[in-house]
Tab-separated table of C-alpha atoms in Angstrom:
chain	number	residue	atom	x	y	z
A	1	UNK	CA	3.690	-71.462	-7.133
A	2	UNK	CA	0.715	-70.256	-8.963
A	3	UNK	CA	-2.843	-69.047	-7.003
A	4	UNK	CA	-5.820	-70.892	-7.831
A	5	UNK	CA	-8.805	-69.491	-8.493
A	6	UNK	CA	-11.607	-71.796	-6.297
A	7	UNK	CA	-14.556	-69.700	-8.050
A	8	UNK	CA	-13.345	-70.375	-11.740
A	9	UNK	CA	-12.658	-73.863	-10.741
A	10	UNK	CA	-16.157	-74.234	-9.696
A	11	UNK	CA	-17.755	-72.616	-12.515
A	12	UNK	CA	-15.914	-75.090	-14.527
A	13	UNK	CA	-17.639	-77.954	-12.879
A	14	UNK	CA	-20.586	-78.423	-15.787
A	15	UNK	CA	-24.251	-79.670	-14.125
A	16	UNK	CA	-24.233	-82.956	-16.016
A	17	UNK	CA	-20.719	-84.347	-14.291
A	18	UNK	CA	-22.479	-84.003	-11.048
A	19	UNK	CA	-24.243	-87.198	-9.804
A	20	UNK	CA	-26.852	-85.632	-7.432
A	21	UNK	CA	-27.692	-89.448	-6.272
A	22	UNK	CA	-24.703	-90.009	-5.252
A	23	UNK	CA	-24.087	-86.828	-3.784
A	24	UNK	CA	-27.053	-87.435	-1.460
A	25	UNK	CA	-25.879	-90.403	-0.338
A	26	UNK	CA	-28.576	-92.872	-2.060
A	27	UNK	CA	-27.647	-96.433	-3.099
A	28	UNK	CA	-30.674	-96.761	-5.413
A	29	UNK	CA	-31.762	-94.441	-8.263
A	30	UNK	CA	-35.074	-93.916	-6.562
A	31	UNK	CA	-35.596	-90.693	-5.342
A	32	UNK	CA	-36.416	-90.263	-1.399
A	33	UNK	CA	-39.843	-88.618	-0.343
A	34	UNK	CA	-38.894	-85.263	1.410
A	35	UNK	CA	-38.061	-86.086	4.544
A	36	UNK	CA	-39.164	-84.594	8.162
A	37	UNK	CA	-40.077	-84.832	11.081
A	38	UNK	CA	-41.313	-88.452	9.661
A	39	UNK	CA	-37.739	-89.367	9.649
A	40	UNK	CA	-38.011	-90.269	12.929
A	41	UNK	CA	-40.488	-92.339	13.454
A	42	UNK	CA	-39.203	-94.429	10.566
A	43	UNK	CA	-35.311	-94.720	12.171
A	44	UNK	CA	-36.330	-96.152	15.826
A	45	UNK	CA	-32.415	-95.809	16.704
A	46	UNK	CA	-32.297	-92.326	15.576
A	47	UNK	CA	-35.739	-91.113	17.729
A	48	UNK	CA	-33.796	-93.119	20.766
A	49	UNK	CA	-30.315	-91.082	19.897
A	50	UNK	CA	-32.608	-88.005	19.258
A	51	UNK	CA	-34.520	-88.158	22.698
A	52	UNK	CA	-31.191	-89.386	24.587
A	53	UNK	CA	-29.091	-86.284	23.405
A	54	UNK	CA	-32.483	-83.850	24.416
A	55	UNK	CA	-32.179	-85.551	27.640
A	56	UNK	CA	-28.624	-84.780	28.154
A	57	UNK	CA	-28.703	-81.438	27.053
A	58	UNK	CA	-31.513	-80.369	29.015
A	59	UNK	CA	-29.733	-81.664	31.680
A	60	UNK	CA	-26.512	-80.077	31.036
A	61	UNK	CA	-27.880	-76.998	29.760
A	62	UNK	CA	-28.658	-76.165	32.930
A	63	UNK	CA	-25.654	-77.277	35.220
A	64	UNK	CA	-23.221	-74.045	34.135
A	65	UNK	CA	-25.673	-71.012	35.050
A	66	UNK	CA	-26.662	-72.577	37.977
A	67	UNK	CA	-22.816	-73.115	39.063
A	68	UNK	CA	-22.683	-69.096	38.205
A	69	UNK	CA	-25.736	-67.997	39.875
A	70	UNK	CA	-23.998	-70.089	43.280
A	71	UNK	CA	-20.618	-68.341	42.340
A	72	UNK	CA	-22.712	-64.761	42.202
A	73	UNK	CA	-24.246	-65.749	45.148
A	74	UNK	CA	-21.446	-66.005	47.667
A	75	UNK	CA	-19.892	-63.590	49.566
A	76	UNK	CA	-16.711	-62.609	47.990
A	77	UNK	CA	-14.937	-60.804	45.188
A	78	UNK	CA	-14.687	-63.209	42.864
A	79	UNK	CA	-16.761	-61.467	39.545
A	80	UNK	CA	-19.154	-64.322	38.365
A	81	UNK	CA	-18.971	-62.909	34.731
A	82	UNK	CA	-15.290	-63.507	35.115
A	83	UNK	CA	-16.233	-67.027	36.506
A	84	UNK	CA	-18.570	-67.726	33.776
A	85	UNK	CA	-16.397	-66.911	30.641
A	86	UNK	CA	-13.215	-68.722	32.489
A	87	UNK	CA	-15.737	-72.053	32.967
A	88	UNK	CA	-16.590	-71.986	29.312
A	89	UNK	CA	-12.727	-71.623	28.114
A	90	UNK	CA	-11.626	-74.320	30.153
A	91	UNK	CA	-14.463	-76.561	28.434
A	92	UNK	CA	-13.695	-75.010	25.221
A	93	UNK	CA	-9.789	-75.916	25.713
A	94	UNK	CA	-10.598	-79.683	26.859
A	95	UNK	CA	-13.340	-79.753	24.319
A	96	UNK	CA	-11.135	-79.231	21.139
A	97	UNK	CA	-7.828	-81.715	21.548
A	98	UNK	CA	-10.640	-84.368	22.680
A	99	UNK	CA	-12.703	-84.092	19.412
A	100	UNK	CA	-9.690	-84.358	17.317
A	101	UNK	CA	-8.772	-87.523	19.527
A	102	UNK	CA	-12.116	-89.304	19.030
A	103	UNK	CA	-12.098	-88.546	15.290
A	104	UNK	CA	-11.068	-91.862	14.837
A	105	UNK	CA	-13.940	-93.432	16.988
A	106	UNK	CA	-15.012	-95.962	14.141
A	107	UNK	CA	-12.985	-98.635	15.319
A	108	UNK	CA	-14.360	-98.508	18.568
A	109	UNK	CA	-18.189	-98.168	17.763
A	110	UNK	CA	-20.042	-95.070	18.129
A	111	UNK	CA	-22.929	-95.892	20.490
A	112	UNK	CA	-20.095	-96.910	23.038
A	113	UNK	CA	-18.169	-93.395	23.029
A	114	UNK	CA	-22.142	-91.950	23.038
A	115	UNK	CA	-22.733	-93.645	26.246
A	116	UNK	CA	-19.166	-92.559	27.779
A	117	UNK	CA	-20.157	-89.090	27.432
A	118	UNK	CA	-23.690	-89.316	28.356
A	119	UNK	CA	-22.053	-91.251	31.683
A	120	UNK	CA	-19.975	-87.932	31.906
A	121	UNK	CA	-23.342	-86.102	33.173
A	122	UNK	CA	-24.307	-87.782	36.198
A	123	UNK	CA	-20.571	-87.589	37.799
A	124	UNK	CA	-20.288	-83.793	36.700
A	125	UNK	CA	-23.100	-83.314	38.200
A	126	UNK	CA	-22.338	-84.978	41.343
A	127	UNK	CA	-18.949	-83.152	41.582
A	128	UNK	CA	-20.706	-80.189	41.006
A	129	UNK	CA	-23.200	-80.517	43.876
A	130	UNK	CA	-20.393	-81.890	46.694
A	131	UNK	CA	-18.892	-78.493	46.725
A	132	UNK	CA	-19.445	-75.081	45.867
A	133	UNK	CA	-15.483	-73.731	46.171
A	134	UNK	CA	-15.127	-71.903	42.683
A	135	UNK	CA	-12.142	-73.838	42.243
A	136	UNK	CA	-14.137	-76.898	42.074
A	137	UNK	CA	-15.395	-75.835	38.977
A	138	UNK	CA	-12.405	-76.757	36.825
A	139	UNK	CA	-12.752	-80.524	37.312
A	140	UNK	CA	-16.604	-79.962	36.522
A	141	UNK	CA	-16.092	-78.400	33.371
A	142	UNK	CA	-13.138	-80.132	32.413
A	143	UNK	CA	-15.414	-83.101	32.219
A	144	UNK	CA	-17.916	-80.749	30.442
A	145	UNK	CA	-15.704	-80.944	28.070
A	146	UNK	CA	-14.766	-84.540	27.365
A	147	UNK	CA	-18.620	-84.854	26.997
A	148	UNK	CA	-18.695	-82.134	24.459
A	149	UNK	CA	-16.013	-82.911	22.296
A	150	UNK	CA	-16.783	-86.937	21.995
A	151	UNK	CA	-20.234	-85.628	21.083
A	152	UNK	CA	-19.323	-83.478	18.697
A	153	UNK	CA	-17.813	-86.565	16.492
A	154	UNK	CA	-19.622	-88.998	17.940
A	155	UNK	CA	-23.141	-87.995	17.173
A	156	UNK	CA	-22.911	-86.621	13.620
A	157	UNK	CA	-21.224	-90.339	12.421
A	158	UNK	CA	-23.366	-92.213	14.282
A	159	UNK	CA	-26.351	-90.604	12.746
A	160	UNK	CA	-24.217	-90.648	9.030
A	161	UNK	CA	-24.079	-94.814	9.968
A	162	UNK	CA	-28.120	-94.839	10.446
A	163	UNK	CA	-28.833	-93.392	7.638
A	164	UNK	CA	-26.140	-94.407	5.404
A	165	UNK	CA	-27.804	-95.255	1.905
A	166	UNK	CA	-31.211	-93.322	2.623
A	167	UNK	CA	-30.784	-89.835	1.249
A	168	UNK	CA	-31.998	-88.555	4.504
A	169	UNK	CA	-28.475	-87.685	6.341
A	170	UNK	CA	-28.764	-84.312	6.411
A	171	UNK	CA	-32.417	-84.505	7.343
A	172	UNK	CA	-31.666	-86.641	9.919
A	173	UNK	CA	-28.762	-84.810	11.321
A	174	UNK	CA	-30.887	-81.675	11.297
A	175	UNK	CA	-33.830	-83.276	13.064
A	176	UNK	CA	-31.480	-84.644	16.050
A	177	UNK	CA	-29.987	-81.566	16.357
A	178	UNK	CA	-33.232	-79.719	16.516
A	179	UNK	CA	-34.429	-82.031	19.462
């Protein structure tokens, strides 16, 4: 059982076995123009996916603090720091077993486990609104995060399946994201 050294493998690599084509992605040996914001405008699919997940995010963005500032707002001793940090673990504990469950989403297309989560929202939201008993806030963010962790695989492959070919994955993955 011998150590291997990742560095001196690496530096063994030489420049000239590297096919930087190919590592980009692109399925002809013309270049791509840089890519930006243009990208975009270009893709129609990915501005829809890119405006969609602003959209939702905006949307859920928003849903948690408010939650906290209702928790903080009640009479009580319940600590809505507490409250806050325990609503993001449960998400973060749902979120995780989910994502490694929809890592195999390619059989079932990725635009249809996109639109499950984005229908997440709308009944998180609603649950969130019909009460305001702190313990209704594990169901919310137990949905929070089934939405978050079939996003999480969901958007980066769809976007990989757009721009398969072009040279402009990264580019395009960074320009969603930005949104």
């Amino acid at each position: 059982d011998q150590k291997v050294d990742a560095d001196a493998i690496a530096r063994a690599i030489r420049g000239s076995d590297i096919d930087d084509d190919a590592a980009r992605g692109l399925e002809s040996a013309v270049p791509p123009s840089l890519p930006g914001f243009a990208i975009l405008f270009r893709h129609t699919p990915l501005l829809i996916a890119g405006v969609t997940l602003m959209l939702f995010h905006l949307a859920n963005a928003a849903l948690l603090p408010m939650l906290s500032m209702r928790i903080a707002a009640a009479p009580g001793h319940l600590n809505p720091g507490l409250f806050a940090a325990a609503t993001v673990i449960i998400s973060q504990v749902v979120m995780i077993p989910v994502a490694i469950r929809v890592a195999g989403i390619d059989k079932y297309g990725y635009w249809r486990c996109i639109l499950l989560a984005l229908l997440i929202m709308p009944i998180r939201a609603a649950l969130a609104a019909s009460s305001d008993a702190p313990a209704m806030m594990v169901p919310v963010q137990i949905l929070d995060g089934l939405a978050a962790g079939i996003l999480g695989v969901a958007v980066p492959s769809f976007i990989v399946s757009l721009l398969r070919g072009s040279g402009h994955v990264n580019a395009g993955q960074s320009v969603v994201m930005l949104m």
